C-alpha atoms as a PDB file:
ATOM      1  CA  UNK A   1     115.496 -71.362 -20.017  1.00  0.00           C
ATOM      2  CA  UNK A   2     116.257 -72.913 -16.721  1.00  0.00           C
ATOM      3  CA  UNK A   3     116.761 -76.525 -17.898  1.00  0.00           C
ATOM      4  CA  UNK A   4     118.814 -77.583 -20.973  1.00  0.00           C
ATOM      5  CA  UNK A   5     116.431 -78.407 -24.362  1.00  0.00           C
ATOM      6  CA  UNK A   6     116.973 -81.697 -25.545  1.00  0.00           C
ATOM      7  CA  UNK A   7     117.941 -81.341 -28.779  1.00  0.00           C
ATOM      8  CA  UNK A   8     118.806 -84.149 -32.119  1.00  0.00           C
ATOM      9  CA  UNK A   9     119.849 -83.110 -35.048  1.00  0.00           C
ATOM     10  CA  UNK A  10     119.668 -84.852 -38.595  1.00  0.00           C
ATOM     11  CA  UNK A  11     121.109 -84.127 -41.412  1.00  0.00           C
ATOM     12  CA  UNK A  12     122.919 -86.430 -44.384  1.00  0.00           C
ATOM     13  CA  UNK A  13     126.074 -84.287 -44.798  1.00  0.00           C
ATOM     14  CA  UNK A  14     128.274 -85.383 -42.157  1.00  0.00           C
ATOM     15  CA  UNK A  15     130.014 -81.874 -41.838  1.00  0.00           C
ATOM     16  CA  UNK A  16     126.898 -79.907 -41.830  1.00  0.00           C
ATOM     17  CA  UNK A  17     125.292 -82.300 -39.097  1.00  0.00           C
ATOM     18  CA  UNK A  18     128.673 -82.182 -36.685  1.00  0.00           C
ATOM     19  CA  UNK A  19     128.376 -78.361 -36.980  1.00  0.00           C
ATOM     20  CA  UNK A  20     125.397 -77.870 -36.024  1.00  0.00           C
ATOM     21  CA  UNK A  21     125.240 -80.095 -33.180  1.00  0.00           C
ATOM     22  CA  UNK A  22     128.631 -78.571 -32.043  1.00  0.00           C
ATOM     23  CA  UNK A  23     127.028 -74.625 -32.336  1.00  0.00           C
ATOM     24  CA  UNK A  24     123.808 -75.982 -30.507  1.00  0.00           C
ATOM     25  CA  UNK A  25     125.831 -77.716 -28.144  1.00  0.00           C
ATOM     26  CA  UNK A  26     127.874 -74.633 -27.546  1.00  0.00           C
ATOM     27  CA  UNK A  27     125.192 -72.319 -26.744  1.00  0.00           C
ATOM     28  CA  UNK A  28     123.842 -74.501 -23.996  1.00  0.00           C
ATOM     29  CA  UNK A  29     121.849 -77.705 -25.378  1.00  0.00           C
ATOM     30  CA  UNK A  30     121.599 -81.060 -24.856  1.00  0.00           C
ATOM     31  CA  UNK A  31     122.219 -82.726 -28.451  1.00  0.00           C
ATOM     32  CA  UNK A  32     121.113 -86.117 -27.298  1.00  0.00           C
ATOM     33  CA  UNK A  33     121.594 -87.578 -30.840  1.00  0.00           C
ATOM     34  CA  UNK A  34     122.152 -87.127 -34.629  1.00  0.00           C
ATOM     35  CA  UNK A  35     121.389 -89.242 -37.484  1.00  0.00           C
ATOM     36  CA  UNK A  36     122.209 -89.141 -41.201  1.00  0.00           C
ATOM     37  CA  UNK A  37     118.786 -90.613 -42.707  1.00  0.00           C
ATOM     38  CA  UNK A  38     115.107 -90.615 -42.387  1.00  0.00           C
ATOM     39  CA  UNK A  39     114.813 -93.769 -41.147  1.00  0.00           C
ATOM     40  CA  UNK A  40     117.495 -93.423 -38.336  1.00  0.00           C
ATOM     41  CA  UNK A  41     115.951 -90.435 -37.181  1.00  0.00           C
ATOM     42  CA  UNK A  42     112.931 -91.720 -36.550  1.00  0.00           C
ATOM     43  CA  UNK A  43     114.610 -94.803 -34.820  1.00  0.00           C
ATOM     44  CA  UNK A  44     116.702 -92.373 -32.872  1.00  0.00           C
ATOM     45  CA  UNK A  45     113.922 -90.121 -32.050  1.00  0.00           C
ATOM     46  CA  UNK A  46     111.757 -92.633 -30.334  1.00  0.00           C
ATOM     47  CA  UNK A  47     114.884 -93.709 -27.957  1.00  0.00           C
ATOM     48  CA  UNK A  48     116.264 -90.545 -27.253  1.00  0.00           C
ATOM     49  CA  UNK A  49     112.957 -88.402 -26.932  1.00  0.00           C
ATOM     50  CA  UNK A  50     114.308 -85.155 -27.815  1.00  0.00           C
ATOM     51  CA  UNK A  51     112.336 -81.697 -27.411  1.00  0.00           C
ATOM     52  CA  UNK A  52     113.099 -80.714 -30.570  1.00  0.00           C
ATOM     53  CA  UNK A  53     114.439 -82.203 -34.016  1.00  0.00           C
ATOM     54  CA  UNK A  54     116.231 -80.487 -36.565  1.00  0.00           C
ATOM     55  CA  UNK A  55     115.338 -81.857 -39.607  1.00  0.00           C
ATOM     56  CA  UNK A  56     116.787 -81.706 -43.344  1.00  0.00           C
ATOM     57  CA  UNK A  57     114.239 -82.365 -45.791  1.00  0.00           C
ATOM     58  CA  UNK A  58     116.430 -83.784 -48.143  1.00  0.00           C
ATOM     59  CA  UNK A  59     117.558 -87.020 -46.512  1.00  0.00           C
ATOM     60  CA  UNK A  60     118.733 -90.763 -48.204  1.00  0.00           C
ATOM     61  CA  UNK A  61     116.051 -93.730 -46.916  1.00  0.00           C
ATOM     62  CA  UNK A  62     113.554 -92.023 -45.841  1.00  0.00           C
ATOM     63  CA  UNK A  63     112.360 -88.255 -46.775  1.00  0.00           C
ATOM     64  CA  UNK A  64     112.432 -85.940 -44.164  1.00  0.00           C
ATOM     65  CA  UNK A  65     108.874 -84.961 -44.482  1.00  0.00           C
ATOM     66  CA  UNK A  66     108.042 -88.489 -43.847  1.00  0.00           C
ATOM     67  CA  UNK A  67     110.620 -88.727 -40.801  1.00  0.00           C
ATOM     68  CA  UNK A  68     108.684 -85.855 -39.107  1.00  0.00           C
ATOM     69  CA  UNK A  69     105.449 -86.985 -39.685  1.00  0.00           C
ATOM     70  CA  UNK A  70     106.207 -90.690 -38.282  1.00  0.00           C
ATOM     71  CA  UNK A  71     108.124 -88.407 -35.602  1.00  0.00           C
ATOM     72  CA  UNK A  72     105.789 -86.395 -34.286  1.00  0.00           C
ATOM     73  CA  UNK A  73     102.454 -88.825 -34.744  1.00  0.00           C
ATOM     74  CA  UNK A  74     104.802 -91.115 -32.386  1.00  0.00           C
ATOM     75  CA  UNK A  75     105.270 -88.496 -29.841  1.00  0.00           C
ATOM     76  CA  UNK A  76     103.066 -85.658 -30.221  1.00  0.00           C
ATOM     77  CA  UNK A  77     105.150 -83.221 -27.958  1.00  0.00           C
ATOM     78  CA  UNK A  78     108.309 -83.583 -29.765  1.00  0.00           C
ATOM     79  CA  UNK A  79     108.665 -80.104 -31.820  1.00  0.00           C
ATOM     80  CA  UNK A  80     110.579 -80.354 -35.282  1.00  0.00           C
ATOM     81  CA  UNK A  81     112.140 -77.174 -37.074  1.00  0.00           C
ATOM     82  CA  UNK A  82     112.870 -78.102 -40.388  1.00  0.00           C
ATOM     83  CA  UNK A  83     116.789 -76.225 -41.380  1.00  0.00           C
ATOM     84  CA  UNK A  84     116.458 -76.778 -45.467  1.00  0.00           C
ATOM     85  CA  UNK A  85     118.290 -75.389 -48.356  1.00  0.00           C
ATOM     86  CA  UNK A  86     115.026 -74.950 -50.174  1.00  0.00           C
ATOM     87  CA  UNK A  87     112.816 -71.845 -49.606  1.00  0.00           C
ATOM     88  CA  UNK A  88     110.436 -73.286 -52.303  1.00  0.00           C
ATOM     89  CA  UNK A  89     106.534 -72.716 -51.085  1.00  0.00           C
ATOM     90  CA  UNK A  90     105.777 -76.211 -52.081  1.00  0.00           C
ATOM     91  CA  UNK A  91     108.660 -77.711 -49.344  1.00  0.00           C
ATOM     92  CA  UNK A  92     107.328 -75.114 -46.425  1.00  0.00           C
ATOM     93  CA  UNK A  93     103.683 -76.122 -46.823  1.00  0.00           C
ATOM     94  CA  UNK A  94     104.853 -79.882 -47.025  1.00  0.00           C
ATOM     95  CA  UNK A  95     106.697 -79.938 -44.007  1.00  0.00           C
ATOM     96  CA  UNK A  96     103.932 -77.556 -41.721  1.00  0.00           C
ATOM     97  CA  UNK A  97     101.329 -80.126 -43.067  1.00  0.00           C
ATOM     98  CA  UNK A  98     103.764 -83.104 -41.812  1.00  0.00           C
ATOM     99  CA  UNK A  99     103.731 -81.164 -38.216  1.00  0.00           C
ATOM    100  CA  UNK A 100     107.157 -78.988 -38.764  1.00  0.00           C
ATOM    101  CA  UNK A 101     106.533 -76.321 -36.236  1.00  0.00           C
ATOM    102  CA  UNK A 102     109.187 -74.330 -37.806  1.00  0.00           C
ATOM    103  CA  UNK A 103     111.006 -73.583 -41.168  1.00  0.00           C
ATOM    104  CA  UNK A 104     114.345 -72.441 -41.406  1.00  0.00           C
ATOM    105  CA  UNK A 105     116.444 -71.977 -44.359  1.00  0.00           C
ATOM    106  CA  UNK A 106     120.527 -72.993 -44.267  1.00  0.00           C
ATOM    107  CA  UNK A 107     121.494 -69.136 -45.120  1.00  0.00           C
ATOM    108  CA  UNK A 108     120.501 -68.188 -41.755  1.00  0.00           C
ATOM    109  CA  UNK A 109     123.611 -67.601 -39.709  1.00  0.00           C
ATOM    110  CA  UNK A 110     124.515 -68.995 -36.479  1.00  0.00           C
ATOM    111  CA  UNK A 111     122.710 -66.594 -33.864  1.00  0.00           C
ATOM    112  CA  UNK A 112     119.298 -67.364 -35.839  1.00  0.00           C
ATOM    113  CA  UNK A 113     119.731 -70.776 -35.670  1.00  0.00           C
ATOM    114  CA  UNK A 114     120.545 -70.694 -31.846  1.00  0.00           C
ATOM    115  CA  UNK A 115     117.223 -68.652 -31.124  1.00  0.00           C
ATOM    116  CA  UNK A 116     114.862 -70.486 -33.573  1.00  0.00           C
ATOM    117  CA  UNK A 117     116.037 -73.834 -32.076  1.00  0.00           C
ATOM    118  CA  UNK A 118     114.979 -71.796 -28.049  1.00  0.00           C
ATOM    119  CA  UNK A 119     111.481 -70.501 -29.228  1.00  0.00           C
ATOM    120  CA  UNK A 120     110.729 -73.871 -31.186  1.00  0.00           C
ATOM    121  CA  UNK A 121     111.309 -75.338 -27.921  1.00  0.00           C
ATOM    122  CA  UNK A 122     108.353 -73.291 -26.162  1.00  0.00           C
ATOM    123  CA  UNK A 123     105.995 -73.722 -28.738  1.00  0.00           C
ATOM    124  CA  UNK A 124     106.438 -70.552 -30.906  1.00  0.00           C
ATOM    125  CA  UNK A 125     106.600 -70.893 -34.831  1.00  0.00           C
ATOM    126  CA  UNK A 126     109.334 -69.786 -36.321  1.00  0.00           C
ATOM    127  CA  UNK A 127     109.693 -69.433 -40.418  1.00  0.00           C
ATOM    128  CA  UNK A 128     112.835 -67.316 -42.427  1.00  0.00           C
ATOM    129  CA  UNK A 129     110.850 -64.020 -42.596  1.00  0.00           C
ATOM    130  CA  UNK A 130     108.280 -64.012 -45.919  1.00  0.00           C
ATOM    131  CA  UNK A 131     107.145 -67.454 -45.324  1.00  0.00           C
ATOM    132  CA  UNK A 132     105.243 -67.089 -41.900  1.00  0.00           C
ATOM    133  CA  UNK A 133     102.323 -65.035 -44.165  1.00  0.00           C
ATOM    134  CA  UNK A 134     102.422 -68.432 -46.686  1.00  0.00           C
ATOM    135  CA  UNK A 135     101.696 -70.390 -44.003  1.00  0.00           C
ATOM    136  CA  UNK A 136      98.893 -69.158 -42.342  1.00  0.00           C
ATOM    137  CA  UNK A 137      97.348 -68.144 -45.916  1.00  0.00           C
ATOM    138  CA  UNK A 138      97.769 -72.276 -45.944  1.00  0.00           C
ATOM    139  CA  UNK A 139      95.809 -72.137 -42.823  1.00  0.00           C
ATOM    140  CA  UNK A 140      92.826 -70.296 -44.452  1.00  0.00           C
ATOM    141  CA  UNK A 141      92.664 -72.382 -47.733  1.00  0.00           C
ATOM    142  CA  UNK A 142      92.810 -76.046 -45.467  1.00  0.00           C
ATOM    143  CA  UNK A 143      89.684 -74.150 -43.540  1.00  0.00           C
ATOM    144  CA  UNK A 144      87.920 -74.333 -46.578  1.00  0.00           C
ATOM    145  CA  UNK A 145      88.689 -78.000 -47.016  1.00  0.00           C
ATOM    146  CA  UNK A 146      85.475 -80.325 -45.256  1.00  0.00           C
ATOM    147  CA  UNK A 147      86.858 -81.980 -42.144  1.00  0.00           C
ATOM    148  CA  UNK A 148      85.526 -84.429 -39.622  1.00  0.00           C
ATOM    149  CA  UNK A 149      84.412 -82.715 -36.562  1.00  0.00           C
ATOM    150  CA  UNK A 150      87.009 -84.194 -33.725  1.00  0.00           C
ATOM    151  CA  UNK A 151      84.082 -84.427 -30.670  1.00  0.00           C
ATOM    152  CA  UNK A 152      79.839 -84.911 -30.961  1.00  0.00           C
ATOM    153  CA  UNK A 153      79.755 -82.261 -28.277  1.00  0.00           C
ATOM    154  CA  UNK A 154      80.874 -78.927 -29.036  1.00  0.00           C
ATOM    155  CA  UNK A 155      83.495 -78.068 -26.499  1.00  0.00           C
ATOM    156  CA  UNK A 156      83.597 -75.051 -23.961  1.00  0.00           C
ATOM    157  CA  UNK A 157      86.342 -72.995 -24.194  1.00  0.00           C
ATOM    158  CA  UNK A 158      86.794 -70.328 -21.337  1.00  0.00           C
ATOM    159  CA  UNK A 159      86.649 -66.192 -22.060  1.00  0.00           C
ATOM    160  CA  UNK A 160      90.403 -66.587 -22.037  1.00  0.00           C
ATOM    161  CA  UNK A 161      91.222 -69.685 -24.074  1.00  0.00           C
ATOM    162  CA  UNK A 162      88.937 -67.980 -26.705  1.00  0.00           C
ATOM    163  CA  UNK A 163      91.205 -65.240 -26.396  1.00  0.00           C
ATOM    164  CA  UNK A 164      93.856 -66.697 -26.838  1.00  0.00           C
ATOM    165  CA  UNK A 165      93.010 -68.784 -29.759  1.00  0.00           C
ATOM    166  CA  UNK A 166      91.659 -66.025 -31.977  1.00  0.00           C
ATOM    167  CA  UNK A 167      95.265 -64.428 -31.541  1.00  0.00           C
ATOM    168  CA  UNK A 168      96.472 -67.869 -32.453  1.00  0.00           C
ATOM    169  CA  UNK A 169      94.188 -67.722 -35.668  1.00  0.00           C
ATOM    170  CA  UNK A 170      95.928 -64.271 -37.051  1.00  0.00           C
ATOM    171  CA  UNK A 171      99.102 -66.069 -36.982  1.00  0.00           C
ATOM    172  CA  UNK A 172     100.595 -63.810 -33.665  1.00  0.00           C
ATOM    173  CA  UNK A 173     103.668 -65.971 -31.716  1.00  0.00           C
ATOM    174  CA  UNK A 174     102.961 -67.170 -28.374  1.00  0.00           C
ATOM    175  CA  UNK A 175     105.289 -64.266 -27.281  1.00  0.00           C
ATOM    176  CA  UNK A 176     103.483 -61.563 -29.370  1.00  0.00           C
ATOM    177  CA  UNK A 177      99.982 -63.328 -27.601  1.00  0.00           C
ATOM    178  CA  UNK A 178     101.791 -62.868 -23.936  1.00  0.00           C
ATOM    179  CA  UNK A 179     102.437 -59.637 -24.749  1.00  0.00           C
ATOM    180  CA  UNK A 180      99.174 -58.077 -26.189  1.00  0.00           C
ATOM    181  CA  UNK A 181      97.569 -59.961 -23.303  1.00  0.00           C
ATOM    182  CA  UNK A 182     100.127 -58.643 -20.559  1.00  0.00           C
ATOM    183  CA  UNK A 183     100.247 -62.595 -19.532  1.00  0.00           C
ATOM    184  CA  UNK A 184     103.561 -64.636 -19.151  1.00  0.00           C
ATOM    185  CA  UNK A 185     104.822 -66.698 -22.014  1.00  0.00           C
ATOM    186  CA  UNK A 186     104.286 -69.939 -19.773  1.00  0.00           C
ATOM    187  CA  UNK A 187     100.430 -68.748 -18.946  1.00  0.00           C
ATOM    188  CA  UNK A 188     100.274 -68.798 -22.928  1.00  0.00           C
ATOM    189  CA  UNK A 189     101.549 -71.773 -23.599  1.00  0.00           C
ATOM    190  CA  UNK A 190      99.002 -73.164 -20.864  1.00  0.00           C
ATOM    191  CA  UNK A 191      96.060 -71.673 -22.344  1.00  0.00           C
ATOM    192  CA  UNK A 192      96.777 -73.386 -25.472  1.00  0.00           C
ATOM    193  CA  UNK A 193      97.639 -76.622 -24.168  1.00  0.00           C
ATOM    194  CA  UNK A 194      94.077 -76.758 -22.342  1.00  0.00           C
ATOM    195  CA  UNK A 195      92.670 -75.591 -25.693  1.00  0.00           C
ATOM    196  CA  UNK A 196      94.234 -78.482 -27.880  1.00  0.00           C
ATOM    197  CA  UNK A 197      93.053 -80.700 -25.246  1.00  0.00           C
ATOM    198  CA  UNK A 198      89.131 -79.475 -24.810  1.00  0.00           C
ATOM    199  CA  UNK A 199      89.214 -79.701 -28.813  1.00  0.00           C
ATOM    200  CA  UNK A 200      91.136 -82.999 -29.032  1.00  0.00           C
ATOM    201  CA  UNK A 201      93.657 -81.504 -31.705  1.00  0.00           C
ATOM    202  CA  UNK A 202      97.279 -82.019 -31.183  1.00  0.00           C
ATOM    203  CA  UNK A 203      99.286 -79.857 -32.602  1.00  0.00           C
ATOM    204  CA  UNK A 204      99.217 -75.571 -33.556  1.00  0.00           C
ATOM    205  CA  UNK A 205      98.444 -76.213 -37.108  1.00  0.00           C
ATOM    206  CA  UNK A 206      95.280 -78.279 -36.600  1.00  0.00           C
ATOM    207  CA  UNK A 207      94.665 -75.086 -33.841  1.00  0.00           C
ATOM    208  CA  UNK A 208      94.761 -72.526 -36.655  1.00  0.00           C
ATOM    209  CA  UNK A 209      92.738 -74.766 -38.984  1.00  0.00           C
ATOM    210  CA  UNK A 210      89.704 -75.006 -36.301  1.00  0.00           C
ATOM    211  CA  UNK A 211      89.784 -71.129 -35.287  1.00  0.00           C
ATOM    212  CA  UNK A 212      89.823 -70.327 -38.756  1.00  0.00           C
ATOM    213  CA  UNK A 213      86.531 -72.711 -39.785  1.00  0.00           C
ATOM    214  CA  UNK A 214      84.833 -71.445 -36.947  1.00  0.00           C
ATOM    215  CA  UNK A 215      85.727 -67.386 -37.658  1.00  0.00           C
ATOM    216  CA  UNK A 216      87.569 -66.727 -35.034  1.00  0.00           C
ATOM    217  CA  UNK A 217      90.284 -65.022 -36.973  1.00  0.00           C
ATOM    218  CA  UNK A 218      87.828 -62.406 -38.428  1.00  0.00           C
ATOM    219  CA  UNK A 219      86.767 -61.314 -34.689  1.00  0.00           C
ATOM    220  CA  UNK A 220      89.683 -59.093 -34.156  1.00  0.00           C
ATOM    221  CA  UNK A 221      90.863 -55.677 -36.138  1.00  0.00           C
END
C-alpha cells in the first residue's frame, strides 16, 4: 500500500494491547491510538479517525460490540476487525451484525494478524478460516427477515455493478471478485462503493443482505 493505514488498537490487557500496536507498528502502520475500554475507544476513535480498529470484544465500560457499533454508525468508513479469544458462533454473528468487517481469533500468529489488519483496510472480509461460511449463511437467514426498502425508486445498477454484487452475494473477497473479473482490486472496491451509494446502504453486510433478498446470489453456478 503506498500510504501508511491508520491504525488504533483496543484492548483491556495492557500487555496484549502494547504488543500489538508494537507488531503493527513494526510492519509499517500508523497506530494513531490505543485504548483499554469501550468507552475510550469510541472517544478515541472519533478524534483520531483511524482506518481501521482492532477491537477486543471483551472490554470493561463498555462492550466491544457496542464500541463498534457507536464506532462505525459515527464514521461509516472506519473498518473494525474484531481480534477475540472467543471463536463462539454467537460472538462472530454479534460483532458482523454490529459492522465488524472482520473476525480474528488471538491464536492467529503474528504474520496473520499483519495481513488481516492490510486487507481489512481495502475493504476485504477477513474471518479465522470456518467462520467466513457462518457468516454469509447469517447473510441468507437476515434475507429472510422483512426489511424496510431503503429508496421509493428502485435503483439502477450498471451491467457491471450487478456483476459485481452477485459475486459479493456468494461471499467471494474483493480480491477473489478482481480476479474472476480480470479488474484491479481498486476498480472493485469502486464498483462497490457506487453500489452502496445507488442503494443507500453503508456497509458490505447490509450489501450481502440486499443481493441476497433480491436473488442475486442464486444467478451464478
Amino acid at each position: 500500500m503506498t500510504e501508511q493505514v491508520r491504525v488504533m488498537v483496543v484492548d483491556d490487557h495492557p500487555m496484549w494491547r502494547e504488543g500489538v500496536s508494537r507488531d503493527l507498528a513494526e510492519a509499517g502502520f500508523a497506530v494513531v491510538a490505543t485504548a483499554g475500554d469501550g468507552e475510550e475507544a469510541v472517544r478515541r476513535a472519533n478524534a483520531s479517525t483511524p482506518q481501521v480498529v482492532v477491537l477486543d470484544l471483551n472490554l470493561p465500560v463498555l462492550p466491544g460490540v457496542d464500541a463498534c457499533r457507536r464506532i462505525v454508525t459515527a464514521d461509516p468508513t472506519v473498518r473494525v476487525l474484531v481480534l477475540s479469544a472467543s471463536g463462539e458462533h454467537a460472538d462472530v454473528l454479534e460483532a458482523v451484525k454490529s459492522g465488524a468487517t472482520g473476525y480474528l481469533v488471538k491464536s492467529a500468529g503474528r504474520e496473520e494478524l499483519i495481513d488481516a489488519v492490510r486487507r481489512t483496510a481495502v475493504g476485504d472480509p477477513v474471518f479465522t478460516p470456518g467462520l467466513a461460511g457462518l457468516v454469509l449463511g447469517e447473510f441468507r437467514r437476515l434475507a429472510t427477515e422483512p426489511v424496510t426498502p431503503a429508496a421509493p425508486v428502485a435503483p439502477q445498477l450498471t451491467p457491471r455493478e450487478t456483476e459485481v454484487l452477485r459475486l459479493v452475494a456468494k461471499g467471494l473477497s474483493y480480491r477473489q471478485i478482481a480476479d474472476r473479473l480480470v479488474l484491479s482490486h481498486r476498480t472493485v472496491q469502486n464498483h462497490v462503493q457506487n453500489t452502496l451509494g445507488k442503494l443507500q446502504l453503508h456497509n458490505r453486510v447490509e450489501l450481502v443482505r440486499y443481493a441476497i433478498e433480491q436473488g442475486l446470489d442464486e444467478d451464478l453456478g
